[in-house]
Amino acid sequence: MLTSILSGDFPRSRVLTAILLAILVGLALAPFLFPGAAAINTAAKICIFIVLVASYDLLLGYTGIVSFAHTMFFGIGGYGVGLALYTFGASWGVIGVGILAALLVGVTLAFLIGLLSLRVRAIFFAMITLAVASAFLILATQFSEFTGGEDGRSFSVPQVLRPGYRLLEQPLFGTVVNGRILAYYLVFVAAVVLFLVALRVVNSPFGRVLQAIRENDMRAEALGYRVVYYRTVANCLAAGMAVLAGAMSAIWLRYTGPDTTLSFAIMLDILLMVVIGGMGTLYGAVIGATLFIVAQNYLQKLMGLASAATEGLPLIPKLVHPDRWLLLLGILFVLSVYFFPTGIVGRLRGKSG
Amino acid sequence: MPPVLETRGLTVRFGGHVAVDAVSCAFHAGTLTAIVGPNGAGKTTYFNLMSGQIPATSGDTLLEGEDISGLGAAGRAQRGIGRAFQITNLFPNLTVAENVRLAVQARGRGAASLFSLWSRHRDWIERADHYLALVNLSGVRDTLAAALPHGDKRKLEVAIMMALEPKVFMFDEPTAGMSVDEVPVILDLIRTLKADGSKTILLVEHKMDVVRSLADRIVVLHNGKLVADGDPATVIASPVVQEAYLGQAPKREAAHG
C-alpha cells in the first residue's frame, strides 16, 4: 500500500523520514497549528513551490535538462486561471476551463520548444528557453489591456473559497473554518496528489530512462531509447505540472501578475531550492522549498530579535540587522552548497543516495 | 537468404579525410568476423557507421536485406544491432545492475511506461541479474558503475550488449586494457555465443592470438579501405596483410586503445 503510494521510493534515512513527516503534518494542520494570515500564506506558498520545484527537478535533476522557462509555464497557469476568472466571473467551470486552456498552451509550447531545440546541445536549449521566457514576460507586461500589465489582475474566486464563507458555525479547535482555509486545503491536497504523481513518474520505467539520459545520452540512444522523444515528454510533463502550480497560486492569491509568477527572481529561487534540497530526488524539492520559503519569510524577524538581543556588543548587531537578511541568506546558500554538494537529501541519505 | 548485416559502398568523410572508403561487406549468421587493421584504419569508425553513431556520407547499410541507412542509433538498436564500445560507455552514477536492467528494459514491453513501477517488472531485474552472472559481476551489482575497476567496466560493457539480445553483436576490442586473468571470461562468453551457431558476431581486435582462436573470417581495413577478406589462414598469410598490418605488429601490441 505505502509502496504503491510512494512508488517504492522511500526516504531511506531516519532523519529524512522524520523531517518529511514533520513537514507533512505541519502543512496538513497549518491552519490549526499556526494561526494568522501570514502563517497560512507561507504554508500555501510552500505547497505551491513543492509542486513547482518538484516539476523542475524532473527536468534538471532527473533528465539533466537546464531550462530557464519554468516560470513561464508557472505564469501560463497563473494567467490562464486568473484571466479566465477575471473575464468570465467566479465559478468552478471557469476555473476548469482556465486550467485546461493553460495546460493546452503550456504543453504545446513545451512540445515545440523541445522539438526544436532538445536535439541540440544543452547550452543552446538553455539559451532558447531563456529567450522564449523573456519574450513571454515582455508580452505579458505589454498586453496590458488583456493581462493588466505590470499591475496584473485581481479577481474573485468561487464563493466557498472566499474569506467570508463559513463552513462550520462553530470554530474548530479555536479556528474559524472559513473559505480561506478551504482554499488552503484545496492547494494542499492538489500539492500532495501532484507530488505523488511526480514520484510515480520518476520511479516508472520512463523515469529510469530519464536518469539514463542524464548519465549518458549517447549510450541511452545506443540501447534503443529515442532520447529526443524522452526529453520532449519530460519537458511537457514538467511544463504541465508547472502550469498546475501556477493555477494553484492564482486561486490562492486571487491575483496574477508578472512579479508573482513570471519574474526571473522566482526562476532563481526555484533553482536554489532544487540545489539546496538535492537534485535528482523529489524529496529534495519538499525540503528545499520548505527551508527556502520559511527562511525568506522568517529570517528577517529572527534577525530583528538577534539584533536586539546583541545590542551593546560591537559589530554583531549591525551584521544581524534585519536589513542584512539577503546577505545572510546568501552566505547560508554558499555554505550549504559547499558542505552539501548533493543537497540536504543527498547528505542525509549518505553515500547510497 | 540475405546476409544479416551488409554494407554497400559505405563511406564517411571528415573534411578532406576519408575515414571509411567505399567498404562493401556482408556478414552472415553463424559467423564470427574479425575486423583487423592498423591504428587509424577506420575499424571503429566502420562500426560507428553500421550501428548508427555517425551518419554515412554515402553508401548503404542493410539489416536482413532491408535498408536501414536512414535510421539513427536508437532505431538500429531496436532492430537488433548490439554494440559494445571500445571506450567504456556506461551510466556512471547508476548501479551496475541498473546499467544492465536498462538494456533489458529497452527490449521489453512497456519500456516507456509512465505510471507503472520499474521495480514491479521483476522479469527485467531477473534477466539483468542473469547477464551480470554471465560476466561474473553479480557480486558488485549494487555498486555504482563509476566505482568499478577498469576490467569490470569492460565486462559490464559486454553484459549491457548481451542484455539487448541483439541479432548482430559488435564487440570493439572487448579485452582492451583487461588484466590477463580477466580476459578468458570475455573470450569464453564470445565462444559460447559463437557455439550457438546462429549469431552474427563482429569483432574488432588487436590481439592476433585472440583473432586466430575465435575468427571464422578476417576482414582487413587499411586507410579506410577493405584490403583483404577471407578465412584466417589465407588472410594472415597474404602479402598485403603482412605489409599493412602484421609487419608493424610489435609496435601496435604495445599501444592499446
Coordinates of C-alpha atoms in Angstrom, one line a residue:
Chain A
M1 CA 0.0 0.0 0.0
L2 CA 2.6 2.5 1.1
T3 CA 4.9 1.2 -1.5
S4 CA 2.3 2.0 -4.2
I5 CA 1.6 5.5 -2.8
L6 CA 5.3 6.4 -2.6
S7 CA 6.1 4.4 -5.7
G8 CA 8.6 2.3 -3.8
D9 CA 10.8 5.4 -3.4
F10 CA 11.2 5.6 0.4
P11 CA 13.2 8.4 2.1
R12 CA 15.8 5.7 3.1
S13 CA 17.1 7.7 6.1
R14 CA 15.5 8.0 9.5
V15 CA 16.3 11.7 9.9
L16 CA 14.9 12.4 6.4
T17 CA 11.8 10.5 7.2
A18 CA 11.3 12.4 10.4
I19 CA 11.8 15.8 8.6
L20 CA 9.4 14.9 5.8
L21 CA 6.8 13.7 8.3
A22 CA 7.1 16.9 10.3
I23 CA 6.7 18.9 7.1
L24 CA 3.7 16.9 6.0
V25 CA 2.0 17.2 9.4
G26 CA 2.9 20.8 9.7
L27 CA 1.4 21.6 6.3
A28 CA -1.7 19.4 6.8
L29 CA -2.6 21.1 10.1
A30 CA -1.1 24.5 9.3
P31 CA -4.4 26.5 9.7
F32 CA -4.8 25.0 13.2
L33 CA -1.2 24.9 14.3
F34 CA -0.1 28.3 13.1
P35 CA -2.9 30.8 13.4
G36 CA -2.7 34.1 11.4
A37 CA -2.8 35.2 7.8
A38 CA 1.0 35.3 7.4
A39 CA 1.5 31.7 8.6
I40 CA -1.2 30.3 6.3
N41 CA 0.2 32.3 3.4
T42 CA 3.6 30.8 4.0
A43 CA 2.2 27.3 4.2
A44 CA 0.3 27.7 0.9
K45 CA 3.3 29.1 -0.8
I46 CA 5.3 26.1 0.4
C47 CA 2.7 23.7 -1.0
I48 CA 2.7 25.6 -4.4
F49 CA 6.5 25.7 -4.6
I50 CA 6.9 22.0 -3.7
V51 CA 5.0 21.2 -6.9
L52 CA 6.9 23.8 -8.9
V53 CA 10.3 22.7 -7.6
A54 CA 9.5 19.0 -8.0
S55 CA 8.5 19.6 -11.6
Y56 CA 11.7 21.5 -12.2
D57 CA 13.7 18.7 -10.6
L58 CA 12.1 16.3 -13.1
L59 CA 14.0 18.3 -15.8
L60 CA 17.2 19.4 -14.0
G61 CA 17.8 16.6 -11.6
Y62 CA 16.4 13.6 -13.4
T63 CA 16.8 14.3 -17.1
G64 CA 19.7 16.7 -16.9
I65 CA 17.9 19.5 -18.9
V66 CA 18.7 23.0 -17.9
S67 CA 15.7 25.2 -18.6
F68 CA 15.1 28.8 -17.7
A69 CA 11.5 28.8 -18.9
H70 CA 10.0 27.1 -15.9
T71 CA 8.5 30.3 -14.5
M72 CA 6.9 30.9 -17.9
F73 CA 4.8 27.8 -17.5
F74 CA 4.1 28.8 -13.9
G75 CA 2.9 32.1 -15.3
I76 CA 0.8 30.5 -18.0
G77 CA -1.0 28.6 -15.3
G78 CA -1.5 31.7 -13.2
Y79 CA -2.6 33.8 -16.1
G80 CA -4.8 31.1 -17.5
V81 CA -6.9 30.7 -14.4
G82 CA -6.6 34.4 -13.4
L83 CA -7.7 35.9 -16.7
A84 CA -10.5 33.3 -17.0
L85 CA -11.8 34.3 -13.6
Y86 CA -11.3 38.0 -14.3
T87 CA -13.1 37.8 -17.6
F88 CA -15.9 35.4 -17.1
G89 CA -16.5 35.7 -13.3
A90 CA -16.1 33.4 -10.4
S91 CA -17.2 29.8 -11.0
W92 CA -15.7 26.3 -10.8
G93 CA -16.5 25.8 -14.5
V94 CA -14.4 28.9 -15.4
I95 CA -11.5 27.6 -13.2
G96 CA -11.7 24.3 -15.1
V97 CA -11.7 26.0 -18.5
G98 CA -8.9 28.2 -17.4
I99 CA -6.7 25.3 -16.3
L100 CA -7.4 23.3 -19.4
A101 CA -6.6 26.2 -21.7
A102 CA -3.4 26.9 -19.8
L103 CA -2.4 23.3 -19.9
L104 CA -3.0 23.2 -23.6
V105 CA -1.0 26.4 -24.2
G106 CA 1.8 25.4 -21.8
V107 CA 2.2 21.8 -23.0
T108 CA 2.1 22.8 -26.7
L109 CA 4.7 25.4 -26.1
A110 CA 6.9 23.0 -24.2
F111 CA 6.5 20.5 -27.0
L112 CA 7.5 23.0 -29.7
I113 CA 10.5 24.2 -27.7
G114 CA 11.5 20.6 -27.0
L115 CA 11.1 19.5 -30.6
L116 CA 13.0 22.5 -32.0
S117 CA 15.9 22.5 -29.5
L118 CA 16.2 19.3 -27.5
R119 CA 18.3 17.7 -30.2
V120 CA 20.9 20.4 -30.0
R121 CA 23.4 20.8 -27.2
A122 CA 22.3 21.6 -23.7
I123 CA 23.6 25.1 -23.7
F124 CA 21.5 26.0 -26.8
F125 CA 18.4 24.6 -25.2
A126 CA 19.1 26.7 -22.0
M127 CA 19.6 29.8 -24.2
I128 CA 16.4 29.2 -26.2
T129 CA 14.3 28.8 -23.0
L130 CA 15.8 32.0 -21.7
A131 CA 14.8 33.8 -24.9
V132 CA 11.3 32.4 -25.0
A133 CA 10.7 33.2 -21.3
S134 CA 11.9 36.7 -21.7
A135 CA 9.7 37.2 -24.7
F136 CA 6.7 35.8 -22.8
L137 CA 7.4 38.2 -19.8
I138 CA 7.5 41.2 -22.1
L139 CA 4.4 40.0 -23.9
A140 CA 2.5 39.6 -20.6
T141 CA 3.5 43.1 -19.4
Q142 CA 2.9 44.8 -22.7
F143 CA -0.5 43.4 -23.5
S144 CA -1.8 45.4 -20.5
E145 CA -5.4 45.6 -21.7
F146 CA -5.7 41.9 -21.6
T147 CA -3.3 41.0 -18.8
G148 CA -3.3 44.0 -16.6
G149 CA 0.4 44.8 -17.5
E150 CA 2.8 45.3 -14.6
D151 CA -0.1 45.6 -12.2
G152 CA -1.5 42.2 -13.0
R153 CA -5.1 41.3 -12.3
S154 CA -7.1 40.7 -9.2
F155 CA -10.2 38.6 -9.4
S156 CA -12.6 36.8 -7.2
V157 CA -12.8 33.1 -6.7
P158 CA -15.9 30.9 -6.2
Q159 CA -18.0 31.6 -3.1
V160 CA -16.8 28.7 -1.0
L161 CA -13.1 29.9 -1.2
R162 CA -13.8 33.4 -0.1
P163 CA -12.8 34.6 3.4
G164 CA -16.5 35.5 4.2
Y165 CA -17.7 31.9 3.7
R166 CA -18.2 29.8 6.8
L167 CA -18.1 26.0 6.6
L168 CA -19.0 25.4 10.2
E169 CA -21.0 27.6 12.6
Q170 CA -18.6 26.9 15.5
P171 CA -14.8 27.4 15.4
L172 CA -12.9 24.1 15.2
F173 CA -10.0 23.8 17.7
G174 CA -10.3 27.5 18.1
T175 CA -10.0 28.3 14.4
V176 CA -12.8 29.6 12.3
V177 CA -13.1 27.3 9.3
N178 CA -13.7 29.9 6.6
G179 CA -13.3 29.9 2.8
R180 CA -9.6 30.8 3.1
I181 CA -9.0 27.6 5.0
L182 CA -10.9 25.6 2.4
A183 CA -8.8 27.3 -0.3
Y184 CA -5.7 26.3 1.6
Y185 CA -6.8 22.7 1.7
L186 CA -7.6 22.7 -2.0
V187 CA -4.0 23.8 -2.6
F188 CA -2.6 21.3 0.0
V189 CA -4.5 18.3 -1.5
A190 CA -3.5 19.3 -5.0
A191 CA 0.1 19.6 -4.0
V192 CA 0.1 16.1 -2.3
V193 CA -1.6 14.5 -5.3
L194 CA 0.7 16.2 -7.8
F195 CA 3.8 15.3 -5.8
L196 CA 2.8 11.7 -5.6
V197 CA 2.2 11.6 -9.4
A198 CA 5.6 13.1 -10.0
L199 CA 7.1 10.5 -7.6
R200 CA 5.4 7.8 -9.6
V201 CA 6.7 9.2 -12.9
V202 CA 10.3 9.2 -11.7
N203 CA 10.1 5.7 -10.5
S204 CA 8.4 4.3 -13.6
P205 CA 10.4 2.7 -16.4
F206 CA 10.1 6.0 -18.2
G207 CA 11.7 7.8 -15.3
R208 CA 14.5 5.4 -15.2
V209 CA 15.3 6.1 -18.8
L210 CA 15.4 9.8 -18.0
Q211 CA 18.1 9.1 -15.5
A212 CA 20.0 7.1 -18.1
I213 CA 19.7 10.0 -20.5
R214 CA 21.1 12.3 -17.8
E215 CA 24.0 10.0 -17.2
N216 CA 24.9 9.3 -20.8
D217 CA 22.5 10.3 -23.6
M218 CA 24.6 8.7 -26.3
R219 CA 24.6 5.3 -24.5
A220 CA 20.8 5.6 -23.9
E221 CA 20.4 6.1 -27.7
A222 CA 22.6 3.1 -28.4
L223 CA 20.3 1.0 -26.2
G224 CA 17.4 1.9 -28.5
Y225 CA 15.9 4.8 -26.5
R226 CA 14.9 7.7 -28.6
V227 CA 16.4 10.4 -26.5
V228 CA 14.6 13.3 -28.2
Y229 CA 11.3 11.6 -27.5
Y230 CA 12.0 11.1 -23.8
R231 CA 13.4 14.6 -23.3
T232 CA 10.4 16.1 -25.1
V233 CA 7.9 14.2 -23.0
A234 CA 9.8 15.1 -19.8
N235 CA 9.7 18.7 -20.9
C236 CA 5.9 18.6 -21.5
L237 CA 5.3 16.8 -18.2
A238 CA 7.3 19.3 -16.2
A239 CA 5.6 22.2 -18.0
G240 CA 2.2 20.7 -17.3
M241 CA 3.0 20.4 -13.6
A242 CA 4.3 24.0 -13.5
V243 CA 1.1 25.2 -15.2
L244 CA -0.9 23.5 -12.4
A245 CA 1.3 25.0 -9.8
G246 CA 0.6 28.4 -11.4
A247 CA -3.2 27.7 -11.3
M248 CA -2.9 26.8 -7.6
S249 CA -1.0 30.0 -7.0
A250 CA -3.6 32.2 -8.8
I251 CA -6.5 30.6 -6.9
W252 CA -4.7 31.1 -3.6
L253 CA -3.6 34.7 -4.1
R254 CA -6.7 35.7 -6.1
Y255 CA -4.3 37.7 -8.1
T256 CA -2.0 37.1 -11.0
G257 CA 0.8 39.4 -12.2
P258 CA 4.3 39.2 -13.6
D259 CA 6.1 39.5 -10.2
T260 CA 4.3 36.6 -8.6
T261 CA 4.6 34.1 -11.5
L262 CA 6.9 35.2 -14.4
S263 CA 9.8 37.0 -12.8
F264 CA 13.4 35.7 -13.1
A265 CA 13.8 36.2 -9.4
I266 CA 11.4 33.2 -9.0
M267 CA 13.3 31.2 -11.5
L268 CA 16.4 31.8 -9.4
D269 CA 14.5 30.8 -6.3
I270 CA 13.4 27.5 -7.9
L271 CA 17.0 26.7 -8.9
L272 CA 18.3 27.4 -5.4
M273 CA 15.5 25.3 -3.9
V274 CA 16.4 22.3 -6.1
V275 CA 20.1 22.6 -5.4
I276 CA 19.7 23.0 -1.7
G277 CA 17.2 20.2 -1.3
G278 CA 19.2 17.9 -3.6
M279 CA 19.0 17.4 -7.3
G280 CA 17.6 14.2 -8.7
T281 CA 15.4 13.4 -5.7
L282 CA 11.9 14.7 -5.3
Y283 CA 12.1 14.7 -1.5
G284 CA 14.8 17.4 -2.0
A285 CA 12.1 19.6 -3.6
V286 CA 10.0 19.3 -0.4
I287 CA 12.9 20.2 1.9
G288 CA 14.4 22.8 -0.4
A289 CA 11.1 24.6 -0.9
T290 CA 10.1 24.5 2.8
L291 CA 13.5 25.7 4.0
F292 CA 13.8 28.4 1.5
I293 CA 10.3 29.9 1.9
V294 CA 10.5 29.7 5.7
A295 CA 13.8 31.4 5.6
Q296 CA 12.5 34.0 3.2
N297 CA 9.6 34.8 5.5
Y298 CA 11.0 34.5 8.9
L299 CA 14.7 35.1 8.7
Q300 CA 14.2 38.9 8.9
K301 CA 12.1 38.5 12.1
L302 CA 14.7 36.2 13.6
M303 CA 17.5 38.7 12.8
G304 CA 15.5 41.5 14.3
L305 CA 15.4 39.5 17.5
A306 CA 19.1 38.6 17.3
S307 CA 20.0 42.2 16.6
A308 CA 18.0 43.4 19.7
A309 CA 19.5 40.7 21.9
T310 CA 23.1 41.6 21.0
E311 CA 22.7 45.3 21.4
G312 CA 25.7 46.8 23.1
L313 CA 28.1 44.4 21.5
P314 CA 30.4 45.7 18.8
L315 CA 29.7 44.9 15.1
I316 CA 27.4 41.9 15.7
P317 CA 24.1 43.9 16.0
K318 CA 25.0 45.6 12.7
L319 CA 25.8 42.3 11.0
V320 CA 22.5 40.6 12.1
H321 CA 20.4 43.8 11.4
P322 CA 17.2 42.8 9.6
D323 CA 18.2 44.8 6.6
R324 CA 21.1 42.3 6.0
W325 CA 18.9 39.3 5.7
L326 CA 19.7 38.8 2.0
L327 CA 23.4 38.8 2.8
L328 CA 22.8 36.2 5.5
L329 CA 20.6 34.1 3.1
G330 CA 23.4 34.3 0.5
I331 CA 26.0 33.1 3.0
L332 CA 23.8 30.3 4.0
F333 CA 23.4 29.2 0.4
V334 CA 27.1 29.3 -0.3
L335 CA 27.8 27.2 2.8
S336 CA 25.0 24.7 2.1
V337 CA 26.2 24.2 -1.5
Y338 CA 29.8 23.9 -0.3
F339 CA 29.1 21.4 2.5
F340 CA 26.2 19.5 0.9
P341 CA 27.0 19.4 -2.8
T342 CA 24.4 16.7 -3.2
G343 CA 21.9 18.7 -1.4
I344 CA 20.4 18.1 2.0
V345 CA 18.7 14.9 0.9
G346 CA 21.8 13.5 -0.7
R347 CA 23.7 14.3 2.6
L348 CA 21.1 12.6 4.8
R349 CA 21.0 9.5 2.6
G350 CA 24.7 9.2 2.7
K351 CA 26.7 7.5 0.0
S352 CA 24.0 5.2 -1.2
G353 CA 21.8 8.2 -2.2
Chain B
M1 CA 18.8 -15.8 -47.6
P2 CA 20.2 -12.3 -47.4
P3 CA 23.2 -11.6 -45.1
V4 CA 22.2 -10.4 -41.6
L5 CA 24.2 -7.2 -42.0
E6 CA 25.6 -5.8 -45.1
T7 CA 27.3 -2.5 -46.2
R8 CA 27.4 -1.3 -49.8
G9 CA 30.0 1.3 -50.7
L10 CA 29.9 2.7 -47.1
T11 CA 31.9 5.9 -47.0
V12 CA 32.4 8.7 -44.5
R13 CA 34.4 11.8 -44.9
F14 CA 35.6 14.1 -42.1
G15 CA 36.5 17.3 -44.0
G16 CA 39.1 16.1 -46.6
H17 CA 39.9 12.9 -44.7
V18 CA 38.1 9.8 -45.9
A19 CA 37.9 7.6 -42.8
V20 CA 36.0 4.8 -44.3
D21 CA 36.3 4.5 -48.1
A22 CA 33.6 2.6 -50.0
V23 CA 33.5 -0.5 -47.9
S24 CA 31.2 -3.2 -49.2
C25 CA 31.0 -6.3 -47.0
A26 CA 28.3 -8.8 -45.9
F27 CA 28.1 -10.6 -42.6
H28 CA 26.2 -13.9 -42.3
A29 CA 24.6 -15.6 -39.4
G30 CA 26.7 -18.2 -37.5
T31 CA 29.9 -16.4 -38.5
L32 CA 32.4 -14.6 -36.3
T33 CA 34.1 -12.0 -38.4
A34 CA 37.2 -10.3 -37.0
I35 CA 37.9 -6.8 -38.4
V36 CA 41.6 -6.0 -38.1
G37 CA 43.9 -3.3 -39.3
P38 CA 46.5 -0.8 -38.0
N39 CA 45.5 2.0 -35.7
G40 CA 43.6 4.7 -37.6
A41 CA 42.5 2.1 -40.3
G42 CA 38.9 3.1 -39.7
K43 CA 37.7 0.0 -37.8
T44 CA 35.8 1.8 -35.0
T45 CA 34.5 4.3 -37.5
Y46 CA 33.2 1.5 -39.7
F47 CA 31.5 0.1 -36.5
N48 CA 30.1 3.6 -35.7
L49 CA 28.6 3.8 -39.2
M50 CA 27.0 0.4 -39.0
S51 CA 25.5 0.9 -35.6
G52 CA 24.4 4.4 -36.4
Q53 CA 26.5 6.5 -34.1
I54 CA 27.6 8.7 -37.0
P55 CA 25.8 9.1 -40.4
A56 CA 27.5 7.9 -43.5
T57 CA 28.5 10.4 -46.2
S58 CA 27.4 7.8 -48.9
G59 CA 26.6 4.2 -49.2
D60 CA 24.0 1.9 -47.6
T61 CA 23.7 -0.3 -44.6
L62 CA 21.3 -3.2 -44.8
L63 CA 19.9 -5.4 -42.0
E64 CA 18.4 -8.7 -43.2
G65 CA 18.1 -7.2 -46.7
E66 CA 16.3 -4.1 -45.5
D67 CA 17.9 -0.7 -46.0
I68 CA 18.5 0.9 -42.5
S69 CA 20.7 3.8 -43.7
G70 CA 18.0 6.3 -42.7
L71 CA 17.9 5.1 -39.1
G72 CA 19.8 6.5 -36.1
A73 CA 21.4 4.6 -33.4
A74 CA 18.2 4.1 -31.4
G75 CA 16.3 2.7 -34.4
R76 CA 19.1 0.3 -35.3
A77 CA 19.4 -0.9 -31.7
Q78 CA 15.7 -1.6 -31.7
R79 CA 16.1 -3.7 -34.8
G80 CA 18.8 -5.8 -33.3
I81 CA 22.2 -4.2 -33.8
G82 CA 24.0 -4.5 -30.4
R83 CA 27.2 -2.6 -29.7
A84 CA 29.8 -2.9 -27.0
F85 CA 32.0 0.2 -27.1
Q86 CA 35.8 0.3 -27.1
I87 CA 35.9 3.4 -24.9
T88 CA 33.9 2.4 -21.9
N89 CA 30.5 4.0 -22.3
L90 CA 28.3 3.3 -19.2
F91 CA 25.8 5.1 -17.0
P92 CA 28.4 6.1 -14.4
N93 CA 26.2 7.1 -11.4
L94 CA 23.7 4.3 -11.8
T95 CA 24.4 0.9 -10.2
V96 CA 25.9 -2.0 -12.2
A97 CA 22.5 -3.8 -12.0
E98 CA 20.7 -0.7 -13.3
N99 CA 23.1 -0.4 -16.2
V100 CA 22.1 -3.8 -17.4
R101 CA 18.5 -3.6 -16.4
L102 CA 18.1 -0.5 -18.7
A103 CA 19.3 -2.6 -21.6
V104 CA 16.8 -5.3 -20.8
Q105 CA 14.1 -2.7 -20.4
A106 CA 14.9 -1.3 -23.8
R107 CA 13.8 -4.6 -25.4
G108 CA 10.9 -5.2 -23.0
R109 CA 7.2 -4.2 -23.4
G110 CA 6.2 -1.1 -21.5
A111 CA 9.7 0.4 -21.7
A112 CA 8.3 3.9 -21.9
S113 CA 5.5 3.3 -19.4
L114 CA 4.9 6.4 -17.3
F115 CA 2.8 5.2 -14.4
S116 CA 3.9 1.6 -13.7
L117 CA 6.7 1.0 -11.2
W118 CA 10.0 -0.1 -12.5
S119 CA 10.6 -2.3 -9.5
R120 CA 7.4 -4.3 -10.3
H121 CA 8.9 -5.5 -13.6
R122 CA 10.6 -8.4 -11.8
D123 CA 11.4 -10.2 -15.1
W124 CA 13.6 -7.3 -16.2
I125 CA 15.5 -7.4 -12.9
E126 CA 15.9 -11.2 -13.1
R127 CA 17.2 -11.1 -16.6
A128 CA 19.6 -8.3 -15.8
D129 CA 21.0 -10.5 -12.9
H130 CA 21.3 -13.4 -15.3
Y131 CA 23.6 -11.3 -17.6
L132 CA 25.6 -10.0 -14.7
A133 CA 26.2 -13.6 -13.6
L134 CA 27.5 -14.4 -17.2
V135 CA 30.3 -11.8 -16.8
N136 CA 31.0 -12.6 -13.1
L137 CA 29.7 -9.2 -11.9
S138 CA 26.9 -10.5 -9.6
G139 CA 28.9 -9.6 -6.5
V140 CA 29.1 -5.9 -7.4
R141 CA 25.5 -5.5 -8.7
D142 CA 24.7 -2.6 -6.3
T143 CA 28.0 -0.7 -6.9
L144 CA 27.9 2.4 -8.9
A145 CA 29.3 1.8 -12.4
A146 CA 31.8 4.7 -12.0
A147 CA 33.4 2.9 -9.0
L148 CA 34.2 -0.3 -10.9
P149 CA 37.8 -1.1 -11.7
H150 CA 38.6 -0.9 -15.4
G151 CA 38.3 -4.6 -16.2
D152 CA 34.9 -4.8 -14.6
K153 CA 33.8 -1.8 -16.6
R154 CA 34.7 -3.7 -19.7
K155 CA 32.8 -6.7 -18.6
L156 CA 29.8 -4.5 -17.8
E157 CA 30.0 -3.0 -21.3
V158 CA 29.7 -6.5 -22.7
A159 CA 26.9 -7.5 -20.3
I160 CA 24.9 -4.5 -21.5
M161 CA 25.1 -5.6 -25.1
M162 CA 24.3 -9.2 -24.2
A163 CA 21.2 -8.0 -22.4
L164 CA 20.0 -6.3 -25.6
E165 CA 19.7 -9.8 -27.1
P166 CA 20.6 -8.4 -30.5
K167 CA 20.9 -10.2 -33.9
V168 CA 24.3 -8.7 -34.5
F169 CA 26.9 -8.5 -31.7
M170 CA 29.5 -5.8 -32.3
F171 CA 32.5 -6.1 -30.0
D172 CA 35.0 -3.3 -30.2
E173 CA 38.2 -4.5 -28.6
P174 CA 36.3 -6.2 -25.7
T175 CA 39.5 -7.1 -23.9
A176 CA 41.4 -3.9 -24.3
G177 CA 43.1 -2.9 -21.0
M178 CA 42.0 -6.0 -19.2
S179 CA 44.3 -7.9 -16.9
V180 CA 45.4 -11.3 -18.2
D181 CA 43.3 -13.3 -15.8
E182 CA 40.1 -11.4 -16.8
V183 CA 40.4 -11.9 -20.5
P184 CA 39.2 -15.5 -20.5
V185 CA 35.8 -14.6 -19.1
I186 CA 35.1 -12.4 -22.1
L187 CA 36.6 -14.8 -24.6
D188 CA 34.6 -17.7 -23.2
L189 CA 31.5 -15.6 -23.5
I190 CA 32.2 -14.9 -27.1
R191 CA 32.9 -18.6 -27.7
T192 CA 29.6 -19.5 -26.1
L193 CA 27.8 -17.0 -28.3
K194 CA 29.6 -18.4 -31.3
A195 CA 28.8 -22.0 -30.4
D196 CA 25.1 -21.2 -30.6
G197 CA 25.7 -21.2 -34.3
S198 CA 23.0 -18.6 -35.2
K199 CA 24.5 -15.4 -34.1
T200 CA 26.2 -12.8 -36.2
I201 CA 29.3 -11.6 -34.4
L202 CA 31.7 -8.8 -35.4
L203 CA 34.9 -8.3 -33.5
V204 CA 37.4 -5.5 -33.7
E205 CA 40.6 -6.9 -32.1
H206 CA 44.2 -6.0 -32.0
K207 CA 45.5 -9.2 -30.3
M208 CA 46.3 -11.6 -33.1
D209 CA 46.2 -14.7 -30.9
V210 CA 42.6 -13.8 -29.9
V211 CA 41.7 -13.3 -33.6
R212 CA 43.2 -16.6 -34.6
S213 CA 41.4 -18.5 -31.9
L214 CA 38.0 -17.0 -32.5
A215 CA 37.6 -15.8 -36.0
D216 CA 35.9 -17.7 -38.8
R217 CA 36.8 -14.9 -41.2
I218 CA 39.1 -11.9 -41.2
V219 CA 38.4 -8.6 -42.9
V220 CA 41.3 -6.2 -43.1
L221 CA 40.9 -2.5 -43.3
H222 CA 43.8 -0.2 -44.2
N223 CA 43.4 3.6 -44.6
G224 CA 39.7 3.2 -44.6
K225 CA 39.7 0.6 -47.5
L226 CA 38.9 -3.0 -47.3
V227 CA 42.1 -4.6 -48.4
A228 CA 41.6 -8.3 -47.6
D229 CA 38.8 -10.6 -46.8
G230 CA 38.8 -14.4 -46.3
D231 CA 39.4 -17.3 -43.9
P232 CA 42.0 -16.5 -41.2
A233 CA 44.9 -18.7 -42.5
T234 CA 44.7 -17.2 -46.0
V235 CA 44.3 -13.6 -44.9
I236 CA 47.1 -13.7 -42.3
A237 CA 49.4 -15.2 -44.9
S238 CA 48.6 -12.8 -47.6
P239 CA 51.4 -10.3 -48.5
V240 CA 49.1 -7.2 -48.3
V241 CA 48.3 -8.0 -44.7
Q242 CA 51.9 -8.8 -43.8
E243 CA 52.7 -5.4 -45.3
A244 CA 49.9 -3.3 -43.9
Y245 CA 49.3 -4.8 -40.5
L246 CA 51.4 -7.7 -39.3
G247 CA 54.7 -6.1 -40.3
Q248 CA 54.2 -3.5 -37.6
A249 CA 52.7 -5.8 -35.0
P250 CA 55.1 -5.3 -32.1
K251 CA 54.6 -1.6 -32.1
R252 CA 50.8 -1.8 -32.1
E253 CA 50.7 -4.5 -29.4
A254 CA 52.3 -2.1 -27.0
A255 CA 49.8 0.7 -27.8
H256 CA 46.3 -0.3 -26.9
G257 CA 43.2 1.8 -27.2

